[in-house]
Amino acid sequence: MSELRKELGNFNSITCFKAAITGMEEALGEKATAIALTTAGRARGKKLAEELGLDGALTVLDDAVDKLRQALGKDGTRLCIIEKIVTEGDIIKVYTSETLCSAGEELNSTRKCTFTMGAVWGAVEQVIGKRLRGTHTESVLRGGTHDVFEFTPF
Protein backbone atom coordinates (compact mmCIF):
# COMPACT_ATOMS: atom_id res chain seq x y z
CA MET A 1 0.00 0.00 0.00
CA SER A 2 1.45 3.35 -0.97
CA GLU A 3 1.55 6.31 1.38
CA LEU A 4 -1.48 8.54 0.87
CA ARG A 5 -0.12 11.44 2.93
CA LYS A 6 3.50 12.55 3.02
CA GLU A 7 3.77 13.41 6.74
CA LEU A 8 0.90 11.60 8.47
CA GLY A 9 0.81 8.38 6.48
CA ASN A 10 -2.26 6.26 5.85
CA PHE A 11 -3.85 6.07 9.29
CA ASN A 12 -6.06 8.23 11.49
CA SER A 13 -7.28 7.77 15.03
CA ILE A 14 -10.13 5.63 16.29
CA THR A 15 -11.33 8.69 18.18
CA CYS A 16 -11.80 10.67 14.96
CA PHE A 17 -13.47 7.78 13.11
CA LYS A 18 -15.87 7.17 16.00
CA ALA A 19 -16.68 10.89 16.13
CA ALA A 20 -17.68 10.63 12.47
CA ILE A 21 -19.92 7.66 13.33
CA THR A 22 -21.68 9.43 16.20
CA GLY A 23 -22.05 12.58 14.09
CA MET A 24 -23.66 10.53 11.33
CA GLU A 25 -25.98 8.91 13.88
CA GLU A 26 -27.07 12.35 15.10
CA ALA A 27 -27.67 13.60 11.55
CA LEU A 28 -29.10 10.49 9.89
CA GLY A 29 -30.29 8.30 12.75
CA GLU A 30 -28.84 5.06 14.04
CA LYS A 31 -30.42 2.74 11.45
CA ALA A 32 -29.49 4.77 8.38
CA THR A 33 -25.94 5.19 9.69
CA ALA A 34 -25.61 1.44 10.31
CA ILE A 35 -26.76 0.70 6.77
CA ALA A 36 -24.37 3.27 5.28
CA LEU A 37 -21.38 2.08 7.33
CA THR A 38 -22.04 -1.60 6.65
CA THR A 39 -22.36 -0.90 2.93
CA ALA A 40 -19.16 1.16 2.94
CA GLY A 41 -17.38 -1.63 4.82
CA ARG A 42 -18.56 -4.24 2.34
CA ALA A 43 -17.25 -2.18 -0.55
CA ARG A 44 -13.90 -1.79 1.23
CA GLY A 45 -13.71 -5.52 2.00
CA LYS A 46 -14.43 -6.48 -1.60
CA LYS A 47 -11.77 -4.09 -2.87
CA LEU A 48 -9.28 -5.40 -0.32
CA ALA A 49 -9.89 -9.02 -1.37
CA GLU A 50 -9.36 -8.00 -5.01
CA GLU A 51 -6.11 -6.21 -4.11
CA LEU A 52 -4.95 -9.36 -2.32
CA GLY A 53 -5.74 -11.50 -5.36
CA LEU A 54 -8.48 -13.36 -3.51
CA ASP A 55 -11.44 -12.47 -5.69
CA GLY A 56 -13.70 -15.43 -6.29
CA ALA A 57 -10.84 -17.85 -6.71
CA LEU A 58 -11.21 -19.81 -3.50
CA THR A 59 -13.92 -22.08 -2.22
CA VAL A 60 -12.12 -22.75 1.08
CA LEU A 61 -11.65 -19.73 3.32
CA ASP A 62 -8.66 -21.32 5.06
CA ASP A 63 -6.58 -20.35 2.04
CA ALA A 64 -7.43 -16.65 2.57
CA VAL A 65 -7.40 -16.32 6.36
CA ASP A 66 -3.72 -15.46 6.73
CA LYS A 67 -3.83 -12.79 4.02
CA LEU A 68 -6.99 -11.23 5.46
CA ARG A 69 -5.60 -11.40 8.99
CA GLN A 70 -2.44 -9.61 7.90
CA ALA A 71 -4.24 -7.01 5.77
CA LEU A 72 -6.79 -6.08 8.47
CA GLY A 73 -4.63 -6.61 11.57
CA LYS A 74 -1.53 -5.19 13.20
CA ASP A 75 0.59 -5.30 10.05
CA GLY A 76 -2.18 -3.86 7.88
CA THR A 77 -4.99 -1.36 8.37
CA ARG A 78 -5.54 -2.28 12.05
CA LEU A 79 -9.29 -2.50 11.58
CA CYS A 80 -9.51 -5.69 13.65
CA ILE A 81 -7.79 -8.95 14.44
CA ILE A 82 -9.30 -11.96 12.71
CA GLU A 83 -8.80 -14.72 15.25
CA LYS A 84 -10.36 -17.52 13.22
CA ILE A 85 -12.90 -18.36 10.57
CA VAL A 86 -15.09 -21.40 11.19
CA THR A 87 -17.41 -23.02 8.67
CA GLU A 88 -20.40 -24.96 10.02
CA GLY A 89 -22.30 -26.32 7.05
CA ASP A 90 -23.38 -23.26 5.05
CA ILE A 91 -22.68 -20.88 7.95
CA ILE A 92 -19.40 -18.96 8.08
CA LYS A 93 -18.42 -17.51 11.47
CA VAL A 94 -15.62 -14.98 11.71
CA TYR A 95 -14.22 -14.46 15.22
CA THR A 96 -12.62 -11.03 15.65
CA SER A 97 -11.05 -9.02 18.44
CA GLU A 98 -9.96 -5.43 18.94
CA THR A 99 -12.52 -4.24 16.40
CA LEU A 100 -12.65 -0.59 15.49
CA CYS A 101 -16.36 -0.46 16.31
CA SER A 102 -16.08 -1.89 19.85
CA ALA A 103 -12.99 0.12 20.83
CA GLY A 104 -13.60 2.51 23.70
CA GLU A 105 -17.24 1.49 24.17
CA GLU A 106 -18.68 0.96 27.65
CA LEU A 107 -19.51 -2.57 28.77
CA ASN A 108 -23.13 -3.41 27.87
CA SER A 109 -23.14 -0.78 25.12
CA THR A 110 -25.62 -1.55 22.37
CA ARG A 111 -23.04 -0.58 19.73
CA LYS A 112 -22.89 -3.06 16.84
CA CYS A 113 -19.94 -3.53 14.55
CA THR A 114 -21.06 -1.97 11.29
CA PHE A 115 -18.07 -0.87 9.24
CA THR A 116 -15.85 -3.66 10.61
CA MET A 117 -18.43 -6.38 9.97
CA GLY A 118 -19.08 -4.90 6.54
CA ALA A 119 -15.39 -5.03 5.63
CA VAL A 120 -15.08 -8.65 6.71
CA TRP A 121 -18.38 -9.47 4.99
CA GLY A 122 -17.31 -7.93 1.68
CA ALA A 123 -13.96 -9.70 1.79
CA VAL A 124 -15.55 -13.09 2.53
CA GLU A 125 -18.11 -12.61 -0.27
CA GLN A 126 -15.37 -11.68 -2.70
CA VAL A 127 -13.18 -14.62 -1.68
CA ILE A 128 -15.87 -17.28 -2.10
CA GLY A 129 -17.71 -15.57 -4.96
CA LYS A 130 -21.13 -15.83 -3.30
CA ARG A 131 -23.60 -13.30 -1.94
CA LEU A 132 -24.11 -13.62 1.82
CA ARG A 133 -26.36 -12.32 4.60
CA GLY A 134 -24.41 -11.05 7.63
CA THR A 135 -25.21 -10.57 11.30
CA HIS A 136 -23.20 -9.57 14.35
CA THR A 137 -24.06 -12.46 16.69
CA GLU A 138 -21.70 -12.05 19.67
CA SER A 139 -20.10 -8.93 21.12
CA VAL A 140 -17.23 -8.32 23.52
CA LEU A 141 -19.37 -5.46 24.84
CA ARG A 142 -22.09 -7.84 25.96
CA GLY A 143 -20.14 -10.72 27.48
CA GLY A 144 -18.71 -12.42 24.39
CA THR A 145 -15.08 -13.41 24.09
CA HIS A 146 -15.03 -12.07 20.52
CA ASP A 147 -17.05 -9.98 18.13
CA VAL A 148 -18.48 -12.74 15.95
CA PHE A 149 -19.85 -12.11 12.48
CA GLU A 150 -22.02 -14.84 11.01
CA PHE A 151 -22.60 -15.16 7.28
CA THR A 152 -25.16 -17.32 5.53
CA PRO A 153 -25.85 -17.69 1.80
CA PHE A 154 -28.96 -16.13 0.27
PDB file of C-alpha atoms in Angstrom:
ATOM      1  CA  MET A   1       0.000   0.000   0.000  1.00  0.00           C
ATOM      2  CA  SER A   2       1.455   3.350  -0.971  1.00  0.00           C
ATOM      3  CA  GLU A   3       1.547   6.313   1.382  1.00  0.00           C
ATOM      4  CA  LEU A   4      -1.483   8.535   0.874  1.00  0.00           C
ATOM      5  CA  ARG A   5      -0.121  11.437   2.931  1.00  0.00           C
ATOM      6  CA  LYS A   6       3.503  12.547   3.023  1.00  0.00           C
ATOM      7  CA  GLU A   7       3.773  13.411   6.740  1.00  0.00           C
ATOM      8  CA  LEU A   8       0.903  11.603   8.471  1.00  0.00           C
ATOM      9  CA  GLY A   9       0.808   8.383   6.478  1.00  0.00           C
ATOM     10  CA  ASN A  10      -2.256   6.259   5.849  1.00  0.00           C
ATOM     11  CA  PHE A  11      -3.850   6.070   9.291  1.00  0.00           C
ATOM     12  CA  ASN A  12      -6.057   8.227  11.490  1.00  0.00           C
ATOM     13  CA  SER A  13      -7.283   7.766  15.030  1.00  0.00           C
ATOM     14  CA  ILE A  14     -10.130   5.627  16.286  1.00  0.00           C
ATOM     15  CA  THR A  15     -11.327   8.690  18.183  1.00  0.00           C
ATOM     16  CA  CYS A  16     -11.803  10.668  14.958  1.00  0.00           C
ATOM     17  CA  PHE A  17     -13.470   7.783  13.115  1.00  0.00           C
ATOM     18  CA  LYS A  18     -15.875   7.166  15.997  1.00  0.00           C
ATOM     19  CA  ALA A  19     -16.675  10.895  16.134  1.00  0.00           C
ATOM     20  CA  ALA A  20     -17.684  10.633  12.475  1.00  0.00           C
ATOM     21  CA  ILE A  21     -19.916   7.659  13.331  1.00  0.00           C
ATOM     22  CA  THR A  22     -21.683   9.425  16.199  1.00  0.00           C
ATOM     23  CA  GLY A  23     -22.054  12.580  14.091  1.00  0.00           C
ATOM     24  CA  MET A  24     -23.663  10.527  11.329  1.00  0.00           C
ATOM     25  CA  GLU A  25     -25.979   8.909  13.878  1.00  0.00           C
ATOM     26  CA  GLU A  26     -27.067  12.345  15.104  1.00  0.00           C
ATOM     27  CA  ALA A  27     -27.671  13.597  11.552  1.00  0.00           C
ATOM     28  CA  LEU A  28     -29.105  10.486   9.894  1.00  0.00           C
ATOM     29  CA  GLY A  29     -30.291   8.297  12.745  1.00  0.00           C
ATOM     30  CA  GLU A  30     -28.839   5.055  14.042  1.00  0.00           C
ATOM     31  CA  LYS A  31     -30.416   2.736  11.451  1.00  0.00           C
ATOM     32  CA  ALA A  32     -29.491   4.768   8.377  1.00  0.00           C
ATOM     33  CA  THR A  33     -25.944   5.189   9.689  1.00  0.00           C
ATOM     34  CA  ALA A  34     -25.608   1.445  10.314  1.00  0.00           C
ATOM     35  CA  ILE A  35     -26.764   0.705   6.767  1.00  0.00           C
ATOM     36  CA  ALA A  36     -24.369   3.265   5.284  1.00  0.00           C
ATOM     37  CA  LEU A  37     -21.375   2.083   7.326  1.00  0.00           C
ATOM     38  CA  THR A  38     -22.039  -1.598   6.648  1.00  0.00           C
ATOM     39  CA  THR A  39     -22.362  -0.899   2.930  1.00  0.00           C
ATOM     40  CA  ALA A  40     -19.159   1.161   2.943  1.00  0.00           C
ATOM     41  CA  GLY A  41     -17.383  -1.629   4.824  1.00  0.00           C
ATOM     42  CA  ARG A  42     -18.560  -4.241   2.336  1.00  0.00           C
ATOM     43  CA  ALA A  43     -17.250  -2.178  -0.555  1.00  0.00           C
ATOM     44  CA  ARG A  44     -13.903  -1.793   1.228  1.00  0.00           C
ATOM     45  CA  GLY A  45     -13.709  -5.520   2.001  1.00  0.00           C
ATOM     46  CA  LYS A  46     -14.433  -6.484  -1.598  1.00  0.00           C
ATOM     47  CA  LYS A  47     -11.773  -4.091  -2.875  1.00  0.00           C
ATOM     48  CA  LEU A  48      -9.280  -5.396  -0.318  1.00  0.00           C
ATOM     49  CA  ALA A  49      -9.887  -9.018  -1.375  1.00  0.00           C
ATOM     50  CA  GLU A  50      -9.357  -7.997  -5.010  1.00  0.00           C
ATOM     51  CA  GLU A  51      -6.108  -6.207  -4.105  1.00  0.00           C
ATOM     52  CA  LEU A  52      -4.946  -9.363  -2.317  1.00  0.00           C
ATOM     53  CA  GLY A  53      -5.741 -11.496  -5.355  1.00  0.00           C
ATOM     54  CA  LEU A  54      -8.481 -13.357  -3.511  1.00  0.00           C
ATOM     55  CA  ASP A  55     -11.437 -12.473  -5.694  1.00  0.00           C
ATOM     56  CA  GLY A  56     -13.702 -15.433  -6.292  1.00  0.00           C
ATOM     57  CA  ALA A  57     -10.838 -17.852  -6.714  1.00  0.00           C
ATOM     58  CA  LEU A  58     -11.205 -19.812  -3.495  1.00  0.00           C
ATOM     59  CA  THR A  59     -13.915 -22.079  -2.216  1.00  0.00           C
ATOM     60  CA  VAL A  60     -12.123 -22.751   1.075  1.00  0.00           C
ATOM     61  CA  LEU A  61     -11.650 -19.733   3.316  1.00  0.00           C
ATOM     62  CA  ASP A  62      -8.659 -21.324   5.065  1.00  0.00           C
ATOM     63  CA  ASP A  63      -6.583 -20.350   2.041  1.00  0.00           C
ATOM     64  CA  ALA A  64      -7.434 -16.655   2.567  1.00  0.00           C
ATOM     65  CA  VAL A  65      -7.399 -16.323   6.363  1.00  0.00           C
ATOM     66  CA  ASP A  66      -3.718 -15.462   6.732  1.00  0.00           C
ATOM     67  CA  LYS A  67      -3.831 -12.795   4.020  1.00  0.00           C
ATOM     68  CA  LEU A  68      -6.991 -11.232   5.455  1.00  0.00           C
ATOM     69  CA  ARG A  69      -5.596 -11.405   8.992  1.00  0.00           C
ATOM     70  CA  GLN A  70      -2.444  -9.606   7.902  1.00  0.00           C
ATOM     71  CA  ALA A  71      -4.245  -7.005   5.773  1.00  0.00           C
ATOM     72  CA  LEU A  72      -6.792  -6.076   8.469  1.00  0.00           C
ATOM     73  CA  GLY A  73      -4.633  -6.605  11.572  1.00  0.00           C
ATOM     74  CA  LYS A  74      -1.534  -5.189  13.200  1.00  0.00           C
ATOM     75  CA  ASP A  75       0.589  -5.301  10.046  1.00  0.00           C
ATOM     76  CA  GLY A  76      -2.180  -3.856   7.881  1.00  0.00           C
ATOM     77  CA  THR A  77      -4.992  -1.356   8.368  1.00  0.00           C
ATOM     78  CA  ARG A  78      -5.537  -2.280  12.046  1.00  0.00           C
ATOM     79  CA  LEU A  79      -9.294  -2.501  11.580  1.00  0.00           C
ATOM     80  CA  CYS A  80      -9.514  -5.694  13.653  1.00  0.00           C
ATOM     81  CA  ILE A  81      -7.794  -8.946  14.439  1.00  0.00           C
ATOM     82  CA  ILE A  82      -9.300 -11.963  12.707  1.00  0.00           C
ATOM     83  CA  GLU A  83      -8.800 -14.718  15.250  1.00  0.00           C
ATOM     84  CA  LYS A  84     -10.357 -17.516  13.223  1.00  0.00           C
ATOM     85  CA  ILE A  85     -12.901 -18.361  10.567  1.00  0.00           C
ATOM     86  CA  VAL A  86     -15.089 -21.401  11.186  1.00  0.00           C
ATOM     87  CA  THR A  87     -17.415 -23.020   8.667  1.00  0.00           C
ATOM     88  CA  GLU A  88     -20.397 -24.956  10.023  1.00  0.00           C
ATOM     89  CA  GLY A  89     -22.300 -26.323   7.048  1.00  0.00           C
ATOM     90  CA  ASP A  90     -23.376 -23.260   5.049  1.00  0.00           C
ATOM     91  CA  ILE A  91     -22.678 -20.876   7.946  1.00  0.00           C
ATOM     92  CA  ILE A  92     -19.395 -18.965   8.076  1.00  0.00           C
ATOM     93  CA  LYS A  93     -18.422 -17.508  11.467  1.00  0.00           C
ATOM     94  CA  VAL A  94     -15.618 -14.977  11.714  1.00  0.00           C
ATOM     95  CA  TYR A  95     -14.223 -14.464  15.216  1.00  0.00           C
ATOM     96  CA  THR A  96     -12.624 -11.031  15.649  1.00  0.00           C
ATOM     97  CA  SER A  97     -11.049  -9.024  18.440  1.00  0.00           C
ATOM     98  CA  GLU A  98      -9.958  -5.431  18.940  1.00  0.00           C
ATOM     99  CA  THR A  99     -12.516  -4.245  16.403  1.00  0.00           C
ATOM    100  CA  LEU A 100     -12.652  -0.589  15.494  1.00  0.00           C
ATOM    101  CA  CYS A 101     -16.357  -0.461  16.306  1.00  0.00           C
ATOM    102  CA  SER A 102     -16.081  -1.885  19.851  1.00  0.00           C
ATOM    103  CA  ALA A 103     -12.989   0.116  20.827  1.00  0.00           C
ATOM    104  CA  GLY A 104     -13.605   2.509  23.704  1.00  0.00           C
ATOM    105  CA  GLU A 105     -17.237   1.493  24.175  1.00  0.00           C
ATOM    106  CA  GLU A 106     -18.685   0.963  27.649  1.00  0.00           C
ATOM    107  CA  LEU A 107     -19.514  -2.567  28.775  1.00  0.00           C
ATOM    108  CA  ASN A 108     -23.134  -3.414  27.865  1.00  0.00           C
ATOM    109  CA  SER A 109     -23.138  -0.776  25.120  1.00  0.00           C
ATOM    110  CA  THR A 110     -25.623  -1.547  22.368  1.00  0.00           C
ATOM    111  CA  ARG A 111     -23.043  -0.581  19.730  1.00  0.00           C
ATOM    112  CA  LYS A 112     -22.895  -3.060  16.845  1.00  0.00           C
ATOM    113  CA  CYS A 113     -19.942  -3.525  14.546  1.00  0.00           C
ATOM    114  CA  THR A 114     -21.064  -1.970  11.287  1.00  0.00           C
ATOM    115  CA  PHE A 115     -18.069  -0.868   9.237  1.00  0.00           C
ATOM    116  CA  THR A 116     -15.854  -3.662  10.613  1.00  0.00           C
ATOM    117  CA  MET A 117     -18.434  -6.377   9.975  1.00  0.00           C
ATOM    118  CA  GLY A 118     -19.084  -4.900   6.539  1.00  0.00           C
ATOM    119  CA  ALA A 119     -15.388  -5.029   5.625  1.00  0.00           C
ATOM    120  CA  VAL A 120     -15.082  -8.655   6.713  1.00  0.00           C
ATOM    121  CA  TRP A 121     -18.382  -9.469   4.985  1.00  0.00           C
ATOM    122  CA  GLY A 122     -17.314  -7.931   1.685  1.00  0.00           C
ATOM    123  CA  ALA A 123     -13.960  -9.698   1.790  1.00  0.00           C
ATOM    124  CA  VAL A 124     -15.547 -13.088   2.528  1.00  0.00           C
ATOM    125  CA  GLU A 125     -18.107 -12.615  -0.269  1.00  0.00           C
ATOM    126  CA  GLN A 126     -15.370 -11.684  -2.698  1.00  0.00           C
ATOM    127  CA  VAL A 127     -13.179 -14.617  -1.685  1.00  0.00           C
ATOM    128  CA  ILE A 128     -15.866 -17.275  -2.095  1.00  0.00           C
ATOM    129  CA  GLY A 129     -17.708 -15.575  -4.958  1.00  0.00           C
ATOM    130  CA  LYS A 130     -21.125 -15.829  -3.296  1.00  0.00           C
ATOM    131  CA  ARG A 131     -23.600 -13.305  -1.941  1.00  0.00           C
ATOM    132  CA  LEU A 132     -24.106 -13.625   1.819  1.00  0.00           C
ATOM    133  CA  ARG A 133     -26.356 -12.316   4.599  1.00  0.00           C
ATOM    134  CA  GLY A 134     -24.415 -11.050   7.626  1.00  0.00           C
ATOM    135  CA  THR A 135     -25.214 -10.565  11.300  1.00  0.00           C
ATOM    136  CA  HIS A 136     -23.204  -9.569  14.352  1.00  0.00           C
ATOM    137  CA  THR A 137     -24.059 -12.458  16.693  1.00  0.00           C
ATOM    138  CA  GLU A 138     -21.695 -12.045  19.669  1.00  0.00           C
ATOM    139  CA  SER A 139     -20.102  -8.935  21.119  1.00  0.00           C
ATOM    140  CA  VAL A 140     -17.228  -8.316  23.524  1.00  0.00           C
ATOM    141  CA  LEU A 141     -19.370  -5.459  24.840  1.00  0.00           C
ATOM    142  CA  ARG A 142     -22.093  -7.838  25.963  1.00  0.00           C
ATOM    143  CA  GLY A 143     -20.136 -10.721  27.477  1.00  0.00           C
ATOM    144  CA  GLY A 144     -18.706 -12.418  24.392  1.00  0.00           C
ATOM    145  CA  THR A 145     -15.076 -13.410  24.090  1.00  0.00           C
ATOM    146  CA  HIS A 146     -15.029 -12.071  20.518  1.00  0.00           C
ATOM    147  CA  ASP A 147     -17.054  -9.980  18.128  1.00  0.00           C
ATOM    148  CA  VAL A 148     -18.481 -12.739  15.947  1.00  0.00           C
ATOM    149  CA  PHE A 149     -19.854 -12.112  12.483  1.00  0.00           C
ATOM    150  CA  GLU A 150     -22.023 -14.842  11.011  1.00  0.00           C
ATOM    151  CA  PHE A 151     -22.597 -15.157   7.277  1.00  0.00           C
ATOM    152  CA  THR A 152     -25.160 -17.325   5.529  1.00  0.00           C
ATOM    153  CA  PRO A 153     -25.847 -17.689   1.802  1.00  0.00           C
ATOM    154  CA  PHE A 154     -28.956 -16.128   0.266  1.00  0.00           C
TER     155      PHE A 154
END
